[in-house]
Protein backbone atom coordinates (compact mmCIF):
# COMPACT_ATOMS: atom_id res chain seq x y z
CA UNK A 1 0.00 0.00 0.00
CA UNK A 2 1.36 3.49 -0.98
CA UNK A 3 1.71 6.05 1.79
CA UNK A 4 1.24 9.81 1.50
CA UNK A 5 0.87 12.77 3.85
CA UNK A 6 -2.24 14.08 2.10
CA UNK A 7 -4.67 12.43 -0.33
CA UNK A 8 -6.93 14.80 -2.28
CA UNK A 9 -10.09 13.31 -3.81
CA UNK A 10 -10.91 15.22 -7.01
CA UNK A 11 -8.69 16.72 -9.69
CA UNK A 12 -10.84 19.72 -10.66
CA UNK A 13 -9.74 23.28 -9.97
CA UNK A 14 -10.29 22.84 -6.20
CA UNK A 15 -8.10 19.76 -5.87
CA UNK A 16 -5.45 20.97 -8.33
CA UNK A 17 -5.03 24.43 -6.76
CA UNK A 18 -4.90 23.08 -3.22
CA UNK A 19 -2.51 20.34 -4.33
CA UNK A 20 -0.17 22.93 -5.84
CA UNK A 21 -0.03 24.75 -2.49
CA UNK A 22 0.72 21.55 -0.57
CA UNK A 23 2.99 19.51 -2.83
CA UNK A 24 6.32 21.13 -1.94
CA UNK A 25 5.66 20.59 1.76
CA UNK A 26 3.75 17.32 2.01
CA UNK A 27 3.80 14.10 -0.06
CA UNK A 28 0.49 14.62 -1.84
CA UNK A 29 -1.64 12.40 -4.08
CA UNK A 30 -4.58 13.59 -6.19
CA UNK A 31 -7.10 10.86 -6.97
CA UNK A 32 -9.37 11.58 -9.94
CA UNK A 33 -12.20 9.23 -10.88
CA UNK A 34 -12.33 10.26 -14.55
CA UNK A 35 -9.64 9.66 -17.16
CA UNK A 36 -8.87 13.38 -17.19
CA UNK A 37 -8.86 16.04 -14.48
CA UNK A 38 -11.30 18.88 -15.10
CA UNK A 39 -13.88 16.74 -16.90
CA UNK A 40 -16.78 17.90 -14.69
CA UNK A 41 -17.61 21.44 -13.41
CA UNK A 42 -14.14 22.87 -14.01
CA UNK A 43 -14.33 22.11 -17.72
CA UNK A 44 -17.84 23.51 -18.13
CA UNK A 45 -17.78 26.99 -16.62
CA UNK A 46 -18.70 30.32 -18.17
CA UNK A 47 -15.09 31.33 -17.49
CA UNK A 48 -15.52 34.77 -16.02
CA UNK A 49 -14.13 36.68 -13.07
CA UNK A 50 -16.69 38.94 -11.40
CA UNK A 51 -15.63 40.47 -8.11
CA UNK A 52 -19.18 41.15 -6.89
CA UNK A 53 -20.37 37.59 -7.51
CA UNK A 54 -21.35 35.35 -4.59
CA UNK A 55 -22.01 37.98 -1.90
CA UNK A 56 -19.79 39.89 0.51
CA UNK A 57 -17.78 36.96 1.96
CA UNK A 58 -17.10 35.33 -1.40
CA UNK A 59 -16.19 38.75 -2.83
CA UNK A 60 -13.29 38.82 -0.36
CA UNK A 61 -11.98 35.57 -1.86
CA UNK A 62 -12.55 36.95 -5.37
CA UNK A 63 -10.64 40.13 -4.56
CA UNK A 64 -7.77 38.27 -2.91
CA UNK A 65 -7.46 36.06 -6.01
CA UNK A 66 -7.36 38.80 -8.62
CA UNK A 67 -3.67 39.74 -8.44
CA UNK A 68 -2.60 36.10 -8.81
CA UNK A 69 -4.88 35.65 -11.84
CA UNK A 70 -3.84 38.95 -13.43
CA UNK A 71 -0.11 38.72 -12.68
CA UNK A 72 0.81 35.15 -11.77
CA UNK A 73 4.29 34.51 -10.39
CA UNK A 74 6.80 33.95 -13.22
CA UNK A 75 7.57 30.40 -12.06
CA UNK A 76 3.84 29.56 -12.18
CA UNK A 77 2.98 30.95 -15.60
CA UNK A 78 4.47 33.44 -18.04
CA UNK A 79 0.95 34.36 -19.21
CA UNK A 80 -1.79 36.10 -17.28
CA UNK A 81 -5.15 34.36 -16.93
CA UNK A 82 -7.50 37.37 -17.20
CA UNK A 83 -8.77 39.41 -20.14
CA UNK A 84 -10.90 42.34 -19.02
CA UNK A 85 -14.33 42.86 -20.61
CA UNK A 86 -16.48 44.54 -17.90
CA UNK A 87 -20.00 43.59 -16.83
CA UNK A 88 -23.30 45.40 -17.27
CA UNK A 89 -25.80 44.51 -14.55
CA UNK A 90 -29.03 45.41 -16.35
CA UNK A 91 -32.17 46.52 -14.57
CA UNK A 92 -35.71 47.55 -15.41
CA UNK A 93 -36.03 49.53 -12.16
CA UNK A 94 -33.58 50.06 -9.27
CA UNK A 95 -29.83 49.60 -9.62
CA UNK A 96 -28.54 46.54 -7.76
CA UNK A 97 -26.43 46.81 -4.64
CA UNK A 98 -22.97 45.26 -4.91
CA UNK A 99 -20.80 44.07 -2.01
CA UNK A 100 -18.76 46.84 -0.35
CA UNK A 101 -15.60 47.94 -2.15
CA UNK A 102 -16.55 46.73 -5.65
CA UNK A 103 -15.77 49.37 -8.30
CA UNK A 104 -18.87 50.24 -10.38
CA UNK A 105 -20.72 53.14 -12.00
CA UNK A 106 -24.30 53.68 -13.20
CA UNK A 107 -24.99 53.59 -16.95
CA UNK A 108 -28.12 55.41 -18.17
CA UNK A 109 -30.24 54.47 -21.19
CA UNK A 110 -28.37 56.66 -23.77
CA UNK A 111 -25.05 55.04 -23.02
CA UNK A 112 -26.64 51.60 -22.74
CA UNK A 113 -27.90 51.91 -26.33
CA UNK A 114 -24.36 52.60 -27.52
CA UNK A 115 -22.88 49.71 -25.53
CA UNK A 116 -25.59 47.23 -26.58
CA UNK A 117 -27.16 48.41 -29.87
CA UNK A 118 -30.64 46.90 -30.20
CA UNK A 119 -31.32 46.67 -26.48
CA UNK A 120 -35.05 46.60 -25.76
CA UNK A 121 -36.68 49.67 -24.12
CA UNK A 122 -37.63 47.88 -20.87
CA UNK A 123 -33.98 47.83 -19.79
CA UNK A 124 -33.68 51.35 -18.44
CA UNK A 125 -30.32 51.38 -16.72
CA UNK A 126 -27.35 49.29 -15.69
CA UNK A 127 -24.53 49.18 -13.20
CA UNK A 128 -21.19 48.75 -14.97
CA UNK A 129 -18.54 46.70 -13.16
CA UNK A 130 -15.33 47.42 -15.11
CA UNK A 131 -13.18 44.75 -13.44
CA UNK A 132 -15.09 41.77 -14.87
CA UNK A 133 -12.79 39.60 -16.99
CA UNK A 134 -12.61 36.32 -18.87
CA UNK A 135 -10.53 33.65 -17.16
CA UNK A 136 -8.36 31.24 -19.14
CA UNK A 137 -9.73 28.30 -17.13
CA UNK A 138 -7.94 25.53 -19.04
CA UNK A 139 -4.64 27.43 -18.76
CA UNK A 140 -5.09 28.03 -15.03
CA UNK A 141 -6.07 24.45 -14.27
CA UNK A 142 -3.17 23.10 -16.34
CA UNK A 143 -0.73 25.47 -14.61
CA UNK A 144 -1.87 24.26 -11.19
CA UNK A 145 -1.44 20.62 -12.18
CA UNK A 146 1.97 21.37 -13.75
CA UNK A 147 3.14 23.05 -10.55
CA UNK A 148 1.75 20.21 -8.44
CA UNK A 149 3.69 17.61 -10.42
CA UNK A 150 6.87 19.74 -10.54
CA UNK A 151 6.87 19.88 -6.74
CA UNK A 152 6.60 16.08 -6.51
CA UNK A 153 2.82 15.65 -6.36
CA UNK A 154 1.29 12.58 -8.00
CA UNK A 155 -1.92 12.67 -10.02
CA UNK A 156 -3.69 9.38 -10.49
CA UNK A 157 -6.59 9.40 -12.95
CA UNK A 158 -9.15 6.59 -13.42
CA UNK A 159 -8.99 6.21 -9.64
CA UNK A 160 -12.35 6.50 -7.95
CA UNK A 161 -12.48 6.43 -4.15
CA UNK A 162 -14.77 3.57 -3.19
CA UNK A 163 -14.48 3.84 0.57
CA UNK A 164 -12.15 5.03 3.30
CA UNK A 165 -11.70 4.21 6.95
CA UNK A 166 -9.60 5.79 9.66
CA UNK A 167 -7.59 3.64 12.02
CA UNK A 168 -4.47 4.44 14.03
CA UNK A 169 -4.48 8.07 12.88
CA UNK A 170 -4.43 7.18 9.15
CA UNK A 171 -7.02 7.01 6.41
CA UNK A 172 -6.91 3.91 4.26
CA UNK A 173 -8.57 4.68 0.95
CA UNK A 174 -9.87 1.83 -1.18
CA UNK A 175 -10.15 2.46 -4.90
CA UNK A 176 -12.21 0.81 -7.60
CA UNK A 177 -10.26 -2.32 -8.52
CA UNK A 178 -9.13 -3.02 -4.96
CA UNK A 179 -5.97 -0.87 -4.84
CA UNK A 180 -5.42 1.03 -1.57
CA UNK A 181 -3.52 4.15 -0.50
CA UNK A 182 -3.09 5.72 2.93
CA UNK A 183 -2.48 9.11 4.51
CA UNK A 184 -3.26 10.89 7.78
CA UNK A 185 -5.16 13.64 5.93
CA UNK A 186 -7.92 13.08 3.38
CA UNK A 187 -9.20 16.11 1.43
CA UNK A 188 -12.69 16.03 -0.03
CA UNK A 189 -12.50 18.11 -3.23
CA UNK A 190 -15.04 15.98 -5.09
CA UNK A 191 -17.28 18.81 -6.35
CA UNK A 192 -20.84 17.56 -6.86
CA UNK A 193 -19.88 14.26 -5.19
CA UNK A 194 -18.62 15.89 -1.97
CA UNK A 195 -21.44 14.54 0.21
CA UNK A 196 -21.30 11.13 -1.46
CA UNK A 197 -17.55 10.90 -0.85
CA UNK A 198 -18.04 11.96 2.79
CA UNK A 199 -20.65 9.23 3.26
CA UNK A 200 -18.26 6.64 1.81
CA UNK A 201 -15.71 7.74 4.40
CA UNK A 202 -18.15 7.45 7.30
CA UNK A 203 -18.38 11.24 7.60
CA UNK A 204 -21.77 12.96 8.01
CA UNK A 205 -22.75 14.85 4.83
CA UNK A 206 -23.10 18.65 5.05
CA UNK A 207 -25.91 19.04 2.52
CA UNK A 208 -23.73 20.05 -0.45
CA UNK A 209 -26.35 20.22 -3.23
CA UNK A 210 -25.46 20.01 -6.94
CA UNK A 211 -27.51 22.27 -9.21
CA UNK A 212 -27.44 22.09 -12.99
CA UNK A 213 -26.64 25.16 -15.06
CA UNK A 214 -27.01 25.37 -18.85
CA UNK A 215 -24.80 27.24 -21.33
CA UNK A 216 -25.61 27.89 -24.98
CA UNK A 217 -23.29 29.13 -27.71
CA UNK A 218 -25.63 31.08 -29.96
CA UNK A 219 -25.02 32.39 -33.48
CA UNK A 220 -26.80 35.72 -34.00
CA UNK A 221 -27.29 38.14 -36.89
CA UNK A 222 -24.91 40.77 -35.53
CA UNK A 223 -21.16 41.33 -35.84
CA UNK A 224 -18.51 42.84 -33.59
CA UNK A 225 -19.61 40.90 -30.51
CA UNK A 226 -16.32 39.39 -29.36
CA UNK A 227 -15.51 42.18 -26.91
CA UNK A 228 -19.11 42.67 -25.73
CA UNK A 229 -19.24 43.07 -21.93
CA UNK A 230 -20.78 40.35 -19.83
CA UNK A 231 -24.47 41.35 -19.69
CA UNK A 232 -26.58 40.05 -16.83
CA UNK A 233 -30.00 40.65 -15.39
CA UNK A 234 -29.49 42.02 -11.90
CA UNK A 235 -32.51 39.90 -10.84
CA UNK A 236 -30.68 36.77 -12.03
CA UNK A 237 -32.64 35.38 -14.99
CA UNK A 238 -29.93 35.36 -17.71
CA UNK A 239 -26.42 36.38 -18.63
CA UNK A 240 -24.50 36.47 -21.90
CA UNK A 241 -21.12 37.58 -23.17
CA UNK A 242 -19.46 37.90 -26.57
CA UNK A 243 -17.66 34.78 -27.79
CA UNK A 244 -16.89 35.09 -31.54
CA UNK A 245 -17.58 37.99 -33.91
CA UNK A 246 -21.21 36.82 -34.31
CA UNK A 247 -21.66 34.46 -31.39
CA UNK A 248 -22.36 34.70 -27.69
CA UNK A 249 -22.29 32.46 -24.63
CA UNK A 250 -25.71 32.60 -23.01
CA UNK A 251 -27.16 31.10 -19.83
CA UNK A 252 -30.74 31.16 -18.49
CA UNK A 253 -29.17 31.34 -15.01
CA UNK A 254 -30.87 28.03 -14.22
CA UNK A 255 -30.25 26.20 -11.00
CA UNK A 256 -31.89 22.81 -11.18
CA UNK A 257 -31.51 20.36 -8.31
CA UNK A 258 -29.98 17.11 -9.48
CA UNK A 259 -28.01 14.12 -8.27
CA UNK A 260 -24.28 14.24 -9.01
CA UNK A 261 -23.85 13.11 -12.63
CA UNK A 262 -22.30 13.81 -16.01
CA UNK A 263 -24.62 16.78 -16.62
CA UNK A 264 -26.15 17.41 -20.04
CA UNK A 265 -28.32 20.31 -21.23
CA UNK A 266 -32.10 19.86 -21.50
CA UNK A 267 -33.93 21.28 -24.54
CA UNK A 268 -36.34 23.22 -22.34
CA UNK A 269 -33.49 25.10 -20.63
CA UNK A 270 -31.88 25.96 -23.98
CA UNK A 271 -35.25 27.25 -25.20
CA UNK A 272 -35.72 29.29 -22.01
CA UNK A 273 -32.29 30.83 -22.48
CA UNK A 274 -33.14 31.93 -26.03
CA UNK A 275 -36.55 33.26 -25.05
CA UNK A 276 -35.04 35.38 -22.28
CA UNK A 277 -32.28 36.60 -24.60
CA UNK A 278 -34.89 37.74 -27.12
CA UNK A 279 -36.41 39.87 -24.38
CA UNK A 280 -33.12 41.73 -24.02
CA UNK A 281 -32.02 42.59 -27.58
CA UNK A 282 -33.61 42.57 -31.05
CA UNK A 283 -30.75 40.55 -32.58
CA UNK A 284 -31.90 37.76 -34.93
CA UNK A 285 -31.13 34.33 -33.48
CA UNK A 286 -29.57 32.15 -36.23
CA UNK A 287 -28.69 28.86 -34.58
CA UNK A 288 -27.44 27.05 -31.51
CA UNK A 289 -23.80 26.23 -32.24
CA UNK A 290 -23.40 24.09 -29.13
CA UNK A 291 -24.77 23.75 -25.63
CA UNK A 292 -23.52 22.16 -22.46
CA UNK A 293 -24.36 21.92 -18.77
CA UNK A 294 -22.44 21.54 -15.56
CA UNK A 295 -23.08 21.27 -11.86
CA UNK A 296 -22.64 24.10 -9.38
CA UNK A 297 -22.62 22.71 -5.84
CA UNK A 298 -23.72 24.73 -2.84
CA UNK A 299 -23.66 24.29 0.92
CA UNK A 300 -26.97 25.20 2.63
CA UNK A 301 -25.78 28.81 3.25
CA UNK A 302 -24.18 29.08 -0.22
CA UNK A 303 -20.73 29.75 1.20
CA UNK A 304 -17.86 27.40 0.34
CA UNK A 305 -16.58 24.96 2.95
CA UNK A 306 -12.87 24.85 3.83
CA UNK A 307 -11.73 23.15 6.99
CA UNK A 308 -11.43 19.96 9.02
CA UNK A 309 -14.61 18.06 9.78
CA UNK A 310 -16.05 18.75 13.22
CA UNK A 311 -16.29 15.05 14.13
CA UNK A 312 -13.77 12.96 12.20
CA UNK A 313 -10.12 14.01 12.50
CA UNK A 314 -8.03 14.31 9.36
CA UNK A 315 -11.03 14.74 7.04
CA UNK A 316 -10.77 18.11 5.29
CA UNK A 317 -13.64 19.68 3.33
CA UNK A 318 -12.84 21.70 0.20
CA UNK A 319 -16.31 21.87 -1.31
CA UNK A 320 -19.38 23.95 -2.12
CA UNK A 321 -17.63 26.31 -4.58
CA UNK A 322 -20.95 27.05 -6.31
CA UNK A 323 -20.54 29.34 -9.31
CA UNK A 324 -17.28 30.91 -8.15
CA UNK A 325 -14.84 28.01 -7.83
CA UNK A 326 -12.53 29.16 -10.63
CA UNK A 327 -12.27 32.80 -9.71
CA UNK A 328 -11.76 32.07 -5.99
CA UNK A 329 -9.29 29.23 -6.49
CA UNK A 330 -6.03 31.13 -5.76
CA UNK A 331 -7.24 32.58 -2.44
CA UNK A 332 -9.23 29.49 -1.48
CA UNK A 333 -6.26 27.18 -2.04
CA UNK A 334 -3.94 29.38 0.03
CA UNK A 335 -6.51 29.64 2.84
CA UNK A 336 -7.15 25.90 2.88
CA UNK A 337 -3.43 25.05 2.67
CA UNK A 338 -2.65 27.19 5.74
CA UNK A 339 -5.27 25.23 7.71
CA UNK A 340 -3.89 21.86 6.60
CA UNK A 341 -0.27 22.84 7.20
CA UNK A 342 -1.09 24.64 10.49
CA UNK A 343 0.86 27.62 9.16
CA UNK A 344 0.20 31.33 9.04
CA UNK A 345 -1.72 32.13 5.87
CA UNK A 346 -0.06 33.68 2.84
CA UNK A 347 -0.13 37.52 3.18
CA UNK A 348 -2.51 37.78 0.20
CA UNK A 349 -5.22 36.00 2.23
CA UNK A 350 -4.35 37.34 5.66
CA UNK A 351 -7.57 39.41 5.64
CA UNK A 352 -9.77 36.35 5.14
CA UNK A 353 -11.34 34.80 8.22
CA UNK A 354 -11.30 31.02 7.66
CA UNK A 355 -13.88 30.53 10.43
CA UNK A 356 -16.52 31.92 8.03
CA UNK A 357 -15.95 28.93 5.74
CA UNK A 358 -15.45 26.24 8.40
CA UNK A 359 -17.64 23.09 8.28
CA UNK A 360 -18.02 23.57 12.03
CA UNK A 361 -20.63 26.24 11.29
CA UNK A 362 -23.02 23.36 10.52
CA UNK A 363 -22.25 21.41 13.72
CA UNK A 364 -25.40 21.21 15.83
C1 LIG B 1 -22.25 26.38 -16.32
C2 LIG B 1 -21.29 26.80 -15.24
C3 LIG B 1 -20.75 28.06 -15.28
C4 LIG B 1 -19.81 28.45 -14.32
N1 LIG B 1 -19.19 29.65 -14.45
C5 LIG B 1 -18.21 30.01 -13.59
C6 LIG B 1 -17.49 31.21 -13.77
O1 LIG B 1 -17.73 31.96 -14.73
N2 LIG B 1 -16.51 31.53 -12.86
C7 LIG B 1 -16.21 30.71 -11.80
O2 LIG B 1 -15.33 31.03 -11.00
N3 LIG B 1 -16.87 29.53 -11.62
C8 LIG B 1 -17.86 29.18 -12.49
N4 LIG B 1 -18.53 28.00 -12.32
C9 LIG B 1 -18.27 27.20 -11.11
C10 LIG B 1 -17.01 26.39 -11.23
O3 LIG B 1 -16.98 25.72 -12.47
C11 LIG B 1 -16.98 25.40 -10.06
O4 LIG B 1 -17.16 26.07 -8.84
C12 LIG B 1 -15.65 24.66 -9.99
O5 LIG B 1 -15.30 24.12 -11.24
C13 LIG B 1 -15.70 23.55 -8.95
O6 LIG B 1 -14.48 22.88 -9.00
P1 LIG B 1 -14.28 21.51 -8.25
O7 LIG B 1 -12.86 21.11 -8.43
O8 LIG B 1 -14.82 21.62 -6.88
O9 LIG B 1 -15.28 20.49 -9.01
P2 LIG B 1 -15.05 19.58 -10.29
O10 LIG B 1 -14.37 20.31 -11.37
O11 LIG B 1 -16.35 18.96 -10.61
O12 LIG B 1 -14.03 18.50 -9.76
C14 LIG B 1 -14.41 17.48 -8.84
C15 LIG B 1 -13.76 16.20 -9.29
O13 LIG B 1 -13.92 15.19 -8.30
C16 LIG B 1 -13.96 13.96 -8.99
N5 LIG B 1 -14.54 12.93 -8.12
C17 LIG B 1 -15.83 12.85 -7.70
N6 LIG B 1 -15.99 11.73 -6.93
C18 LIG B 1 -14.78 11.11 -6.88
C19 LIG B 1 -14.33 9.90 -6.27
N7 LIG B 1 -15.15 9.11 -5.54
N8 LIG B 1 -13.02 9.57 -6.42
C20 LIG B 1 -12.17 10.34 -7.16
N9 LIG B 1 -12.57 11.49 -7.77
C21 LIG B 1 -13.87 11.88 -7.64
C22 LIG B 1 -14.81 14.25 -10.21
O14 LIG B 1 -14.58 13.30 -11.24
C23 LIG B 1 -14.35 15.65 -10.58
O15 LIG B 1 -13.39 15.68 -11.60
C24 LIG B 1 -19.47 27.57 -13.27
C25 LIG B 1 -20.02 26.29 -13.22
C26 LIG B 1 -20.91 25.90 -14.20
C27 LIG B 1 -21.47 24.52 -14.15
PDB file of C-alpha atoms in Angstrom, residues 7 23 30 70 100 103 119 153-154 156-157 178 180-181 188 234 257 273-274 281 289 308 318 329 335 347 355:
ATOM      1  CA  UNK A   7      -4.666  12.425  -0.328  1.00  0.00           C
ATOM      2  CA  UNK A  23       2.988  19.513  -2.827  1.00  0.00           C
ATOM      3  CA  UNK A  30      -4.582  13.591  -6.192  1.00  0.00           C
ATOM      4  CA  UNK A  70      -3.838  38.953 -13.434  1.00  0.00           C
ATOM      5  CA  UNK A 100     -18.759  46.843  -0.348  1.00  0.00           C
ATOM      6  CA  UNK A 103     -15.770  49.372  -8.297  1.00  0.00           C
ATOM      7  CA  UNK A 119     -31.322  46.665 -26.479  1.00  0.00           C
ATOM      8  CA  UNK A 153       2.822  15.654  -6.364  1.00  0.00           C
ATOM      9  CA  UNK A 154       1.291  12.577  -7.996  1.00  0.00           C
ATOM     10  CA  UNK A 156      -3.688   9.382 -10.485  1.00  0.00           C
ATOM     11  CA  UNK A 157      -6.594   9.404 -12.946  1.00  0.00           C
ATOM     12  CA  UNK A 178      -9.134  -3.023  -4.964  1.00  0.00           C
ATOM     13  CA  UNK A 180      -5.415   1.030  -1.572  1.00  0.00           C
ATOM     14  CA  UNK A 181      -3.525   4.149  -0.501  1.00  0.00           C
ATOM     15  CA  UNK A 188     -12.688  16.027  -0.032  1.00  0.00           C
ATOM     16  CA  UNK A 234     -29.487  42.022 -11.895  1.00  0.00           C
ATOM     17  CA  UNK A 257     -31.512  20.361  -8.305  1.00  0.00           C
ATOM     18  CA  UNK A 273     -32.291  30.833 -22.477  1.00  0.00           C
ATOM     19  CA  UNK A 274     -33.143  31.925 -26.032  1.00  0.00           C
ATOM     20  CA  UNK A 281     -32.024  42.592 -27.580  1.00  0.00           C
ATOM     21  CA  UNK A 289     -23.800  26.230 -32.240  1.00  0.00           C
ATOM     22  CA  UNK A 308     -11.433  19.963   9.015  1.00  0.00           C
ATOM     23  CA  UNK A 318     -12.843  21.701   0.198  1.00  0.00           C
ATOM     24  CA  UNK A 329      -9.288  29.225  -6.492  1.00  0.00           C
ATOM     25  CA  UNK A 335      -6.513  29.645   2.842  1.00  0.00           C
ATOM     26  CA  UNK A 347      -0.130  37.516   3.185  1.00  0.00           C
ATOM     27  CA  UNK A 355     -13.881  30.534  10.433  1.00  0.00           C
TER      28      UNK A 355
END
